[in-house]
Short mmCIF file of C-alpha atoms and ligand atoms in Angstrom, two decimals:
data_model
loop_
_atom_site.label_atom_id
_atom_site.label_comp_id
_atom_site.label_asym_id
_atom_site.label_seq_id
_atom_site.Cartn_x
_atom_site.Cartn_y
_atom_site.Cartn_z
CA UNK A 1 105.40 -230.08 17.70
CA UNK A 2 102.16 -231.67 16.61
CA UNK A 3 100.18 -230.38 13.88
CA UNK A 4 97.03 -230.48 16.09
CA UNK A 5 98.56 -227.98 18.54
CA UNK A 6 100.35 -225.81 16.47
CA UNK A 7 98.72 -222.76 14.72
CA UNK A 8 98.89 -223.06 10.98
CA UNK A 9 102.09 -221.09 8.91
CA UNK A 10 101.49 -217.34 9.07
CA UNK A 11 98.14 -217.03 11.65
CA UNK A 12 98.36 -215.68 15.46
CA UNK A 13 96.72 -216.36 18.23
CA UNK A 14 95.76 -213.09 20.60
CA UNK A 15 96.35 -214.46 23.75
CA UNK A 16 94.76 -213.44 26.69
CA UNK A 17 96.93 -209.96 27.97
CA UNK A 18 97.62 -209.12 24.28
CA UNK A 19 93.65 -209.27 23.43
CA UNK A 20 93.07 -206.65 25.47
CA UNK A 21 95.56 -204.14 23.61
CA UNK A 22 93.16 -205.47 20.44
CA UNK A 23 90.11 -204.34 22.19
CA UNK A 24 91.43 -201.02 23.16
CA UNK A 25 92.89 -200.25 19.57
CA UNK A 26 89.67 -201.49 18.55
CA UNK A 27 87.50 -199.61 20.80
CA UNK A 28 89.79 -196.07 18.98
CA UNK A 29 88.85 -197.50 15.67
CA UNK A 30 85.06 -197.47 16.06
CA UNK A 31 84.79 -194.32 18.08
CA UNK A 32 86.62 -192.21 15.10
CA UNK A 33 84.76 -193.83 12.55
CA UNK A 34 81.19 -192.98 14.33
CA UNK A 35 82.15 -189.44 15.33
CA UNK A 36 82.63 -188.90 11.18
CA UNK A 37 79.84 -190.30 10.72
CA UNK A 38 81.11 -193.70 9.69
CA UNK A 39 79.08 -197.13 10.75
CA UNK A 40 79.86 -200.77 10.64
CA UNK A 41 78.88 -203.49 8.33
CA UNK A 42 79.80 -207.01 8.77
CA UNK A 43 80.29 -208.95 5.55
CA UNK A 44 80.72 -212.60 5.09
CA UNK A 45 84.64 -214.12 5.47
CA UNK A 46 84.22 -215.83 1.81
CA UNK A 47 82.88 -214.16 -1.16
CA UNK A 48 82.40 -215.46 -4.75
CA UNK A 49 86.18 -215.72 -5.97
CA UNK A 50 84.53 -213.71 -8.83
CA UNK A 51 83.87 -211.29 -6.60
CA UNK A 52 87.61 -210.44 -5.87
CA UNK A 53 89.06 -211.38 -9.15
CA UNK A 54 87.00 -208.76 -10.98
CA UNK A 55 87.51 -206.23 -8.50
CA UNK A 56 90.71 -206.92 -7.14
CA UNK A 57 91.96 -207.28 -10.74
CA UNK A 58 93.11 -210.60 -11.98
CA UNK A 59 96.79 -209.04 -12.99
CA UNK A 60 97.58 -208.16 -9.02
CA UNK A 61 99.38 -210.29 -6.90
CA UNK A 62 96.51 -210.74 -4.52
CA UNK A 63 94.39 -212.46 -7.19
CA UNK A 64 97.45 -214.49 -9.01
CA UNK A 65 99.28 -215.07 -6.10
CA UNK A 66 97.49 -214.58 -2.51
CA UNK A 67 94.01 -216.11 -2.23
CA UNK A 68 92.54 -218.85 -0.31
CA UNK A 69 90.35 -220.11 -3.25
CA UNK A 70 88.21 -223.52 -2.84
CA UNK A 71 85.69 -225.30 -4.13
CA UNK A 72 82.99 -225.55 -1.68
CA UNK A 73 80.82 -229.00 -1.40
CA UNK A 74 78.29 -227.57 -3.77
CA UNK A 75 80.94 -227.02 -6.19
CA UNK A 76 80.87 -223.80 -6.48
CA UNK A 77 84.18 -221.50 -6.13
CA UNK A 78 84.78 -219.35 -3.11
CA UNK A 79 87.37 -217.28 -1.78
CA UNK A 80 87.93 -216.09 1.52
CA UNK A 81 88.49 -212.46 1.75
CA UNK A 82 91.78 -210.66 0.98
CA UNK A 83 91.21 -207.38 1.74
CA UNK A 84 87.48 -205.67 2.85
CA UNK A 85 86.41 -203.37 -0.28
CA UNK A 86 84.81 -205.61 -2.45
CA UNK A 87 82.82 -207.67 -0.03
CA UNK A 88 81.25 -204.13 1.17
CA UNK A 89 80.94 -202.49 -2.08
CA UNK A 90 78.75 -205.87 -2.43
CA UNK A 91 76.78 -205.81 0.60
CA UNK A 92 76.10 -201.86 -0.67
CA UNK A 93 74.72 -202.81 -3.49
CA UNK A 94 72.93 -206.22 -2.91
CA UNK A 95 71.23 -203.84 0.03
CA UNK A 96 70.74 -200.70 -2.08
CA UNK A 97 72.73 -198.58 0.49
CA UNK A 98 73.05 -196.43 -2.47
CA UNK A 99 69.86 -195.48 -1.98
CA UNK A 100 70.18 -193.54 1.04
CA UNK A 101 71.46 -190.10 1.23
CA UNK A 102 75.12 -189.96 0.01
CA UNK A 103 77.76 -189.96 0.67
CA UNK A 104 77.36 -193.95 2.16
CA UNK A 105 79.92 -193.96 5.32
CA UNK A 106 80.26 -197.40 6.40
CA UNK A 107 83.28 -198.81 8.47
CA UNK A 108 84.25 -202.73 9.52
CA UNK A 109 86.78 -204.64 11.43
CA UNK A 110 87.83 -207.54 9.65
CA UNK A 111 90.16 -210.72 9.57
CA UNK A 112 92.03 -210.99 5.59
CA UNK A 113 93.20 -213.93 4.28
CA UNK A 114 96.44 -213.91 1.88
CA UNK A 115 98.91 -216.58 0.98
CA UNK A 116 101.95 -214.88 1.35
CA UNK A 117 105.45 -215.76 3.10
CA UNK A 118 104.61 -215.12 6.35
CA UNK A 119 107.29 -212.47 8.17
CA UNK A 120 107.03 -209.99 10.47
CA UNK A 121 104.41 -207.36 9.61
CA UNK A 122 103.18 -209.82 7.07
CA UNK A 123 100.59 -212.75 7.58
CA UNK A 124 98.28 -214.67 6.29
CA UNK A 125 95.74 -214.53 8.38
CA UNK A 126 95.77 -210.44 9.36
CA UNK A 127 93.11 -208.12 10.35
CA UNK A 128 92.11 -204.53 8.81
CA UNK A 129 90.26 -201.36 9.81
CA UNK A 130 88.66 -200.23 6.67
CA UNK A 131 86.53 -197.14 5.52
CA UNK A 132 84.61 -196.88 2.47
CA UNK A 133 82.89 -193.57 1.45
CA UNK A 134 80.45 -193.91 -1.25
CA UNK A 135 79.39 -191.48 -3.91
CA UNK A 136 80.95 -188.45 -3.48
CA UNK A 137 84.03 -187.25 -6.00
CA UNK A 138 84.50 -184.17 -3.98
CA UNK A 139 88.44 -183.37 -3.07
CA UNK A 140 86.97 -182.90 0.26
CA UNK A 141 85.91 -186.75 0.90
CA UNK A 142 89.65 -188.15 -0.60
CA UNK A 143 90.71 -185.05 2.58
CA UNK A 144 88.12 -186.66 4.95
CA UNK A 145 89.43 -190.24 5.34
CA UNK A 146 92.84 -189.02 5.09
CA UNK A 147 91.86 -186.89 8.26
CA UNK A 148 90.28 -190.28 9.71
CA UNK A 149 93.37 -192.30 9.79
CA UNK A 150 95.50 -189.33 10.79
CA UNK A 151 93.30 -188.34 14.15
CA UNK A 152 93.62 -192.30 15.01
CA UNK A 153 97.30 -192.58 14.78
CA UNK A 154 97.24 -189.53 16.31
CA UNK A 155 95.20 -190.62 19.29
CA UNK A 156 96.76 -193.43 19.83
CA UNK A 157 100.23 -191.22 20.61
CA UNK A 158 101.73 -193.13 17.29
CA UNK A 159 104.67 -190.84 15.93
CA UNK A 160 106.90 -190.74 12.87
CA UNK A 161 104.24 -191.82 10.39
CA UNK A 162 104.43 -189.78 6.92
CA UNK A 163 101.54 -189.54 4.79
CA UNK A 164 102.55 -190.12 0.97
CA UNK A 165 99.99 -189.00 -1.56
CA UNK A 166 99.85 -189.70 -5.42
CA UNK A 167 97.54 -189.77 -8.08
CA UNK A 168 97.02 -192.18 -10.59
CA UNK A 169 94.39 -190.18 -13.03
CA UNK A 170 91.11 -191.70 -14.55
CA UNK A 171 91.04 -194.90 -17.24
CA UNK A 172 91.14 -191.72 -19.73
CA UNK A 173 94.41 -190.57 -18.31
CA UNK A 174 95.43 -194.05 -17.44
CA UNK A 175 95.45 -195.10 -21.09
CA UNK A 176 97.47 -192.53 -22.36
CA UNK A 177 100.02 -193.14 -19.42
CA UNK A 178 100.62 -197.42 -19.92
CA UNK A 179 101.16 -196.69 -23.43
CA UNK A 180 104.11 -194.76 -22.02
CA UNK A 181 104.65 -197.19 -19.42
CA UNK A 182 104.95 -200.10 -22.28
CA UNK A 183 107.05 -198.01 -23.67
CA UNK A 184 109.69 -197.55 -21.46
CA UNK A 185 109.47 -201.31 -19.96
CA UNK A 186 109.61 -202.74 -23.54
CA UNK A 187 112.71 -201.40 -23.27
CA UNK A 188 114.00 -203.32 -20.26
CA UNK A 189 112.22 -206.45 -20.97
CA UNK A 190 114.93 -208.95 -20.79
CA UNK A 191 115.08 -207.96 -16.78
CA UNK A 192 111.87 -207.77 -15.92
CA UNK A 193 110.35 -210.95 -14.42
CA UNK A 194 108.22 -213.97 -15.64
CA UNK A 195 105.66 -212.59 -14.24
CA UNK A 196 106.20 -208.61 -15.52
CA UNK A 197 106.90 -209.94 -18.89
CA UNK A 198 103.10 -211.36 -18.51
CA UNK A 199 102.20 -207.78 -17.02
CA UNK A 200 103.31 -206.08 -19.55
CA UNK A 201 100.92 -205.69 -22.52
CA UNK A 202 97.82 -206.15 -19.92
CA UNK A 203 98.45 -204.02 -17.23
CA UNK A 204 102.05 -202.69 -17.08
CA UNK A 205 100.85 -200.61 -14.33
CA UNK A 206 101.29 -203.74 -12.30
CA UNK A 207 104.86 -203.47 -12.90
CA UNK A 208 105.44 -200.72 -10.69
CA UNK A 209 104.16 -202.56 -7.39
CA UNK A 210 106.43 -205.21 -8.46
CA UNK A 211 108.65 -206.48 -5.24
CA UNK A 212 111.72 -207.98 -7.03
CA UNK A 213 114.37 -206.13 -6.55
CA UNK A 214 114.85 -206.41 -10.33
CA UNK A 215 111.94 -204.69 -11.22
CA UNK A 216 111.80 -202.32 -8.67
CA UNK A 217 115.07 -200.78 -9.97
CA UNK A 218 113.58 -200.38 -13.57
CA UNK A 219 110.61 -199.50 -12.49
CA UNK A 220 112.28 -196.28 -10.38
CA UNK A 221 113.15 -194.65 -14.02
CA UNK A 222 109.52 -195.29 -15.12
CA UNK A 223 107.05 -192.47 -16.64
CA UNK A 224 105.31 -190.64 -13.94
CA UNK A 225 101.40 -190.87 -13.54
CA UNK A 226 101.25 -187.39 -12.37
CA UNK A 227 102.99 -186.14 -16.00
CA UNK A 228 99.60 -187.98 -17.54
CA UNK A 229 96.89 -186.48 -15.77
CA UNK A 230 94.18 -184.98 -17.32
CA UNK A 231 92.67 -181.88 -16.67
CA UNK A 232 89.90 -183.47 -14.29
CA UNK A 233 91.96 -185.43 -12.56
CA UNK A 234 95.03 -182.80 -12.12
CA UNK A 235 92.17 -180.45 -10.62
CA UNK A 236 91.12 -183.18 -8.30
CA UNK A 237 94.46 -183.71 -6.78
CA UNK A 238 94.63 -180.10 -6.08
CA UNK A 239 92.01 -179.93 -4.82
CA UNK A 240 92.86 -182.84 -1.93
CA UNK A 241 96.03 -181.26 -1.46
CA UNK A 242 94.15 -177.95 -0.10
CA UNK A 243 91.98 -179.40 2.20
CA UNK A 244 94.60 -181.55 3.50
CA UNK A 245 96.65 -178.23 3.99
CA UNK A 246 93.51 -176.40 5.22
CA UNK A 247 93.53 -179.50 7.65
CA UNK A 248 97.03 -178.85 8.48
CA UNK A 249 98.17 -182.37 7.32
CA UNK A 250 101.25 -182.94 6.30
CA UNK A 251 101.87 -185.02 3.20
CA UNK A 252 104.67 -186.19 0.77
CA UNK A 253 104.24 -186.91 -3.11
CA UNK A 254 105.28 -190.13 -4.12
CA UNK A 255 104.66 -191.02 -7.76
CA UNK A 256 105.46 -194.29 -7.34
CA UNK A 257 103.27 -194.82 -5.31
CA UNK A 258 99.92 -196.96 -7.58
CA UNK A 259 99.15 -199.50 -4.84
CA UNK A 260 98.26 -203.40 -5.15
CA UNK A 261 94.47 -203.53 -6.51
CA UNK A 262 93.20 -202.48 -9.99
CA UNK A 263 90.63 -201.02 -9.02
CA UNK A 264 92.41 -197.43 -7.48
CA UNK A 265 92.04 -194.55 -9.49
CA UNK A 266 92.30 -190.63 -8.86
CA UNK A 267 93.81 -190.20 -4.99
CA UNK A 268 96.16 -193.01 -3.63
CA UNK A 269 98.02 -192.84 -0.44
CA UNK A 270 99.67 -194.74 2.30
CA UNK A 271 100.75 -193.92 5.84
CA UNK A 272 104.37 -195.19 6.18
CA UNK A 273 106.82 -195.99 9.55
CA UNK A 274 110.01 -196.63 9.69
CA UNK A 275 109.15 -198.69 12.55
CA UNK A 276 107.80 -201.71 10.65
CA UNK A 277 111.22 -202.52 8.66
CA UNK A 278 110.48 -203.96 4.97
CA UNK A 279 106.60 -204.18 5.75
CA UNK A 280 106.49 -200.42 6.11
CA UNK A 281 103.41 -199.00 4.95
CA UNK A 282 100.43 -199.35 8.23
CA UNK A 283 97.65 -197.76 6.30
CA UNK A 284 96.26 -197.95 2.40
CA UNK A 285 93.88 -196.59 0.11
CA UNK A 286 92.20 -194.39 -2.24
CA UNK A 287 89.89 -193.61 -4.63
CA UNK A 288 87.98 -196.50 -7.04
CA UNK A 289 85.49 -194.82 -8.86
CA UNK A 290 84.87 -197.54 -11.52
CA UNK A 291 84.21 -200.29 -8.90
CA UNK A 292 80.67 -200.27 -8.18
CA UNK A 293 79.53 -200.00 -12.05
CA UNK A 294 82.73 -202.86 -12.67
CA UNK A 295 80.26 -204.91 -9.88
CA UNK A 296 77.03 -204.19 -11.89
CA UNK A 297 75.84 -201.54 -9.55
CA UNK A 298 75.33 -197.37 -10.55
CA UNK A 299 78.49 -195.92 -11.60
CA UNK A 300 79.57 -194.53 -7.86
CA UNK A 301 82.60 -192.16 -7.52
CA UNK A 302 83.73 -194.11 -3.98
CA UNK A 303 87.29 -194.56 -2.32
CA UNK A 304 88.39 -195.77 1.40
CA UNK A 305 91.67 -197.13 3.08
CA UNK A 306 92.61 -200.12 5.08
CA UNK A 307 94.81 -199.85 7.83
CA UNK A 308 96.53 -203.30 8.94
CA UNK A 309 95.86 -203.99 13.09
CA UNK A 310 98.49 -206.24 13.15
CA UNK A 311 100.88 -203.56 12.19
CA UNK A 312 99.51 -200.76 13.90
CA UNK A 313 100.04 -202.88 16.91
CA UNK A 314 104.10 -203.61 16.28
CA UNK A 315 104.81 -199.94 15.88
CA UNK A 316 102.90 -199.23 19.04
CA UNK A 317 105.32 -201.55 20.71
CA UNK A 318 108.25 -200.36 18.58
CA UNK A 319 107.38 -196.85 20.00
CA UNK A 320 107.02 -198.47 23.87
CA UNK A 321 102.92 -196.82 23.62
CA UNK A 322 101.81 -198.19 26.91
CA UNK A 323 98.44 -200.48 26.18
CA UNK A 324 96.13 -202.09 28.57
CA UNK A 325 96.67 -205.58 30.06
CA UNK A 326 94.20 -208.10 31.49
CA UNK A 327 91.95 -206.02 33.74
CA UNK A 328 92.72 -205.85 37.32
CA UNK A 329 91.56 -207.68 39.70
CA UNK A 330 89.90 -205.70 42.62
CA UNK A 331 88.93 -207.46 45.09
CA UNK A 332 90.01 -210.98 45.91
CA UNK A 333 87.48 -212.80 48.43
CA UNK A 334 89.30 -215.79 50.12
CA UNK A 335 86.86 -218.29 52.19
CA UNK A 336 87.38 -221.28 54.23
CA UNK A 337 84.37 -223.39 55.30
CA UNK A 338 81.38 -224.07 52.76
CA UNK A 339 78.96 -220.95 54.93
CA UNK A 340 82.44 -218.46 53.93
CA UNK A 341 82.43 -219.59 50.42
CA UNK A 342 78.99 -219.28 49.82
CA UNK A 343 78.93 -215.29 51.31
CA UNK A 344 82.07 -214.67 49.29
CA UNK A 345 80.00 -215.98 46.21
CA UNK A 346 77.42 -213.46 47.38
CA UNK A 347 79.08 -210.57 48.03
CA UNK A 348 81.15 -211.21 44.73
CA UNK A 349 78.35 -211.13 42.64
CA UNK A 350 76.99 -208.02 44.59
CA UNK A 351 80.48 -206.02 43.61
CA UNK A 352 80.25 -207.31 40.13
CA UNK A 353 76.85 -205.61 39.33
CA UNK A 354 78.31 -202.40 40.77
CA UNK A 355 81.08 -203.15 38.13
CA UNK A 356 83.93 -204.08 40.26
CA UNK A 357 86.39 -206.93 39.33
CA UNK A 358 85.92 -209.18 42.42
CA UNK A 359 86.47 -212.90 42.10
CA UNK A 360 86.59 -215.70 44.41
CA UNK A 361 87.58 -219.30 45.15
CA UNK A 362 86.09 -221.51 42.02
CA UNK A 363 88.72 -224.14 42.64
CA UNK A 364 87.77 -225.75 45.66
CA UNK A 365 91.08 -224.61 47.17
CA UNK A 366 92.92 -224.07 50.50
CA UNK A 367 93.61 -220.52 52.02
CA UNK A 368 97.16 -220.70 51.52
CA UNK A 369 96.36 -221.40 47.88
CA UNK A 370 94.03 -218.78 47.66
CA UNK A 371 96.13 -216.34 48.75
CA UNK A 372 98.55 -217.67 46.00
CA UNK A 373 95.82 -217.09 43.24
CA UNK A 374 95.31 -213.25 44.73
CA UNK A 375 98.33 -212.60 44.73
CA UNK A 376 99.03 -213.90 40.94
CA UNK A 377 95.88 -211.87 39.74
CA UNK A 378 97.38 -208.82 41.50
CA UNK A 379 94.56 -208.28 43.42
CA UNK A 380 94.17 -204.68 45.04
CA UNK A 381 92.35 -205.74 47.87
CA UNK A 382 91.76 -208.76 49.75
CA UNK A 383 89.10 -210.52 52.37
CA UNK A 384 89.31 -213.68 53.80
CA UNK A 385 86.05 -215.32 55.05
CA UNK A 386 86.05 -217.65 57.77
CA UNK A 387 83.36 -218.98 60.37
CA UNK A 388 84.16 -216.07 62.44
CA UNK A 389 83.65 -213.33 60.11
CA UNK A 390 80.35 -214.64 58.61
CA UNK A 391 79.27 -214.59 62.57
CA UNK A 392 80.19 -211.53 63.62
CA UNK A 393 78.87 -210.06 59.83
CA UNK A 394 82.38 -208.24 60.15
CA UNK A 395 85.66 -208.88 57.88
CA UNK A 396 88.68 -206.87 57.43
CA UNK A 397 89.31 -205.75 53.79
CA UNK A 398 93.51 -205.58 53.09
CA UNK A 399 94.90 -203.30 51.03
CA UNK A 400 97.23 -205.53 49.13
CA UNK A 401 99.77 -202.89 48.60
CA UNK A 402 99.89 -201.00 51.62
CA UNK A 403 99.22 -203.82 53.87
CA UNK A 404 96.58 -201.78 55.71
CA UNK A 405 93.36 -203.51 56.92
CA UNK A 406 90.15 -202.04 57.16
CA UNK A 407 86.96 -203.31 59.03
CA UNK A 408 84.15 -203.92 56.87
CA UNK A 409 80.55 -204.76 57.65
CA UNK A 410 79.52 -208.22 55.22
CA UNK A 411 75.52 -206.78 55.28
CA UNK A 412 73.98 -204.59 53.16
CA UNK A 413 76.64 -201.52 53.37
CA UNK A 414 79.09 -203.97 51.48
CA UNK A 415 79.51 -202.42 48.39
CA UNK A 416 79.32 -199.07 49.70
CA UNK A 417 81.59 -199.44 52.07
CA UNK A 418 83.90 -201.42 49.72
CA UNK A 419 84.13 -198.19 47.67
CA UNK A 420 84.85 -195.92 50.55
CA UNK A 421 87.67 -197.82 51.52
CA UNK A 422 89.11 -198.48 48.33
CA UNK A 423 89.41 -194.77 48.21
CA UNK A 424 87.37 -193.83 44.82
CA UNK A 425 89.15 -196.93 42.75
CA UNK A 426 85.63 -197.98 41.84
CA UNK A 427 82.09 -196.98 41.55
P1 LIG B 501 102.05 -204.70 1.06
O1 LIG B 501 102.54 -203.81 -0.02
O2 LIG B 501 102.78 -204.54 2.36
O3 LIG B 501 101.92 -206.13 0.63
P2 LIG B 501 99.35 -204.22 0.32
O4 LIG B 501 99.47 -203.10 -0.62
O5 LIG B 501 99.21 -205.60 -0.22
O6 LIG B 501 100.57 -204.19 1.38
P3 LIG B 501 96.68 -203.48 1.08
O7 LIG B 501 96.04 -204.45 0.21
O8 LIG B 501 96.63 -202.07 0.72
O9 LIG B 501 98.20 -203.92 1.36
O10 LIG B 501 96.13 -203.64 2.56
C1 LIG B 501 96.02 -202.56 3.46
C2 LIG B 501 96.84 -202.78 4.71
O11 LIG B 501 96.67 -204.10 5.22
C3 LIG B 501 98.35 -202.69 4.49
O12 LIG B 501 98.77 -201.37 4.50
C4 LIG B 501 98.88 -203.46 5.67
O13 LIG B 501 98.89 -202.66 6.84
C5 LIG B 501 97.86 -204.56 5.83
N1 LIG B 501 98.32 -205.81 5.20
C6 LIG B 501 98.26 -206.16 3.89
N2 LIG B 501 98.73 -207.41 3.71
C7 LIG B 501 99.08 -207.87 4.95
C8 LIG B 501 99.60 -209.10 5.45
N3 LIG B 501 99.84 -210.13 4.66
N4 LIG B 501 99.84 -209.21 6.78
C9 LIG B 501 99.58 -208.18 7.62
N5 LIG B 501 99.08 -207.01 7.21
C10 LIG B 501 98.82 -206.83 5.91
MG1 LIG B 502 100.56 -207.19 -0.49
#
């Protein structure tokens, strides 16, 4: 196929009849984030590759690995985003958000660029529903977002999902605990991989999120974070795991579980399926309390999740969740004769601002054809306008399933007597 009409490696299109299961996913997303209080900010698609590599960390995969990095025609280097944190813990700050009363609740929608092999579940042009929460260390706020994402999968009928909660302590704790970490992978060093071996002394942390099967193995006999918490942060956890239980959420502890960016501390979870094979975890986040002062702002307790759409999405369909289509078609209004086609165009427009979906000829075509089209949109109900019907200000209205006809007056009644005889479907 030609390179102009193919889609580059590891992007989608959302077709028309897949867009609208996006919008109604989407429309979920913004309604639970604004009944907790949550509301949307819209940041820029490239940052500062500064931006990401301080905040990101420049030890992850993401920032080694995964970003679209170029040098813009001024020189200067920019990145476009690979996940949604940083870019609104900047907008936060450049806007003094802080300011206001806290906790800050903001919310986005947002396409994420990563160079990664593309598979399924895994792309590298994806989108994310993110929540950030700033300046609040309460156990109760860590409980809060947790809550968030659970009420969405649960309103979206998604089942099967386990929650899996860790902590991985404050850079006090965290100091204390890769000093054991070094420890124990010194040991194994030969195995690990090039790029481990690099990890090691730096950030051996790292080493756990490795995905070579390699390290993965070692890293399963690894130190624990939760042996290494301090008393602060061993409180904190607690203290999330009762409001999650006074919630009546059900969670699992997973130590290994440290998650991708540096920038995590405290509370980390993910919401895993089995329904997404080796891509398994739909929804991930946590605390990052040193990220606004590490971005020259206040030093801000915060934390947040992202939940991947395109994901969500597959185990929807994995799980057979019935999601919208293209909107139906209501009324079809076939014409023959320029007088017919220029009432249809009327009365079309006159069921439109009532909000019905009527359409009509815009192709210049022959009944026969018409009828085609109606019958390919799935029109409920049809009317075909002649030089007869425009006369007698009279059509008859056909109930496309049924095959019952109605009479219907083509004057001012129209719309009201469209929605009588479409029985309540509308209006
Ligand atoms: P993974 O371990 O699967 O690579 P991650 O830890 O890199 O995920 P995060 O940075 O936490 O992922 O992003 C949050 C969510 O965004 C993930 O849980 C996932 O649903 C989604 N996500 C991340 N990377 C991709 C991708 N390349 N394609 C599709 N969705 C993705
Ligand atoms: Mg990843």
């Amino acid at each position: 196929m030609s390179l102009l009409t193919q889609a580059p490696k590891g992007t989608q299109d959302i077709l028309p009849g897949q867009s609208e299961k996006w919008q109604m996913i989407e429309s979920v997303l913004r309604d639970e984030a604004s009944l907790r209080g949550f509301s949307e900010i819209r940041t820029p698609v490239f940052e500062h590759t500064e931006l990401f590599s301080r905040s990101v960390g420049e030890t992850t995969d993401v920032v080694q690995k995964e970003m679209y990095t170029f040098l813009d025609k001024g020189g200067r280097s920019v990145t476009l985003r690979p996940e949604g944190t940083a870019g609104a813990i900047r907008a936060v700050l450049e806007h003094s958000l802080d300011n206001a009363a806290l906790p800050v609740k903001i919310s986005y929608i947002t396409s994420c660029y990563r160079y990664e092999k593309p598979q399924a579940g895994r792309y590298r042009e994806f989108h994310q529903f993110g929540v950030e929460m700033i300046g609040t260390n309460e156990p109760a706020a860590d409980a809060e977002i947790i809550c968030l994402a659970d009420s969405i999968f649960r309103r979206l009928g998604v089942r099967n999902l386990s929650l899996e909660i860790n902590s991985i302590g404050c850079p006090t704790c965290r100091r204390e605990y890769s000093q054991a970490l070094r420890e124990y992978f010194r040991a194994h060093y030969d195995e690990l991989c090039e790029t481990c071996r690099g990890r090691l002394e730096k950030n051996p942390m790292r080493i756990l999120d490795c995905k070579s099967p390699v390290c993965s193995a070692i890293a399963k006999g690894a130190p624990k974070n939760l042996d290494y918490l301090c008393e602060d942060c061993r409180a904190h956890f607690e203290g999330v795991k009762k409001y999650l239980d006074a919630a009546g959420i059900e969670y699992k502890i997973n130590p290994s579980i440290v998650r991708g960016l540096d920038y995590y501390t405290n509370t980390v979870f993910e919401f895993v399926s089995n329904d997404l094979g080796a891509q398994s975890t739909v929804c991930g986040g946590g605390r990052y309390n040193g990220l606004c002062e590490e971005m020259g702002g206040k030093s801000l307790p915060a934390l947040g999740f992202g939940l991947g759409l395109e994901r969500l999405l597959l185990i929807l369909e994995a799980q057979g969740i019935e999601l919208p289509g293209k909107r139906e078609t209501e009324l079809y209004i076939a014409s023959i004769g320029e007088a017919a086609s220029l009432a249809a165009f009327r009365l079309k427009n006159a069921l439109q601002e009532c909000g019905v979906a009527a359409q009509c000829d815009l192709s210049g075509r022959g009944l026969k054809a018409q009828m085609k089209y109606a019958d390919k949109l799935g029109a409920a109900f049809t009317l075909v306008l002649g030089d007869d019907e425009i006369a007698a200000g009279k059509g008859e209205l056909k109930n496309m399933k049924t095959g019952e006809k109605t009479g219907i007056s083509l004057g001012e009644t129209f719309t009201s007597e469209f929605a009588a005889a479409s029985s309540g479907r509308i209006l």
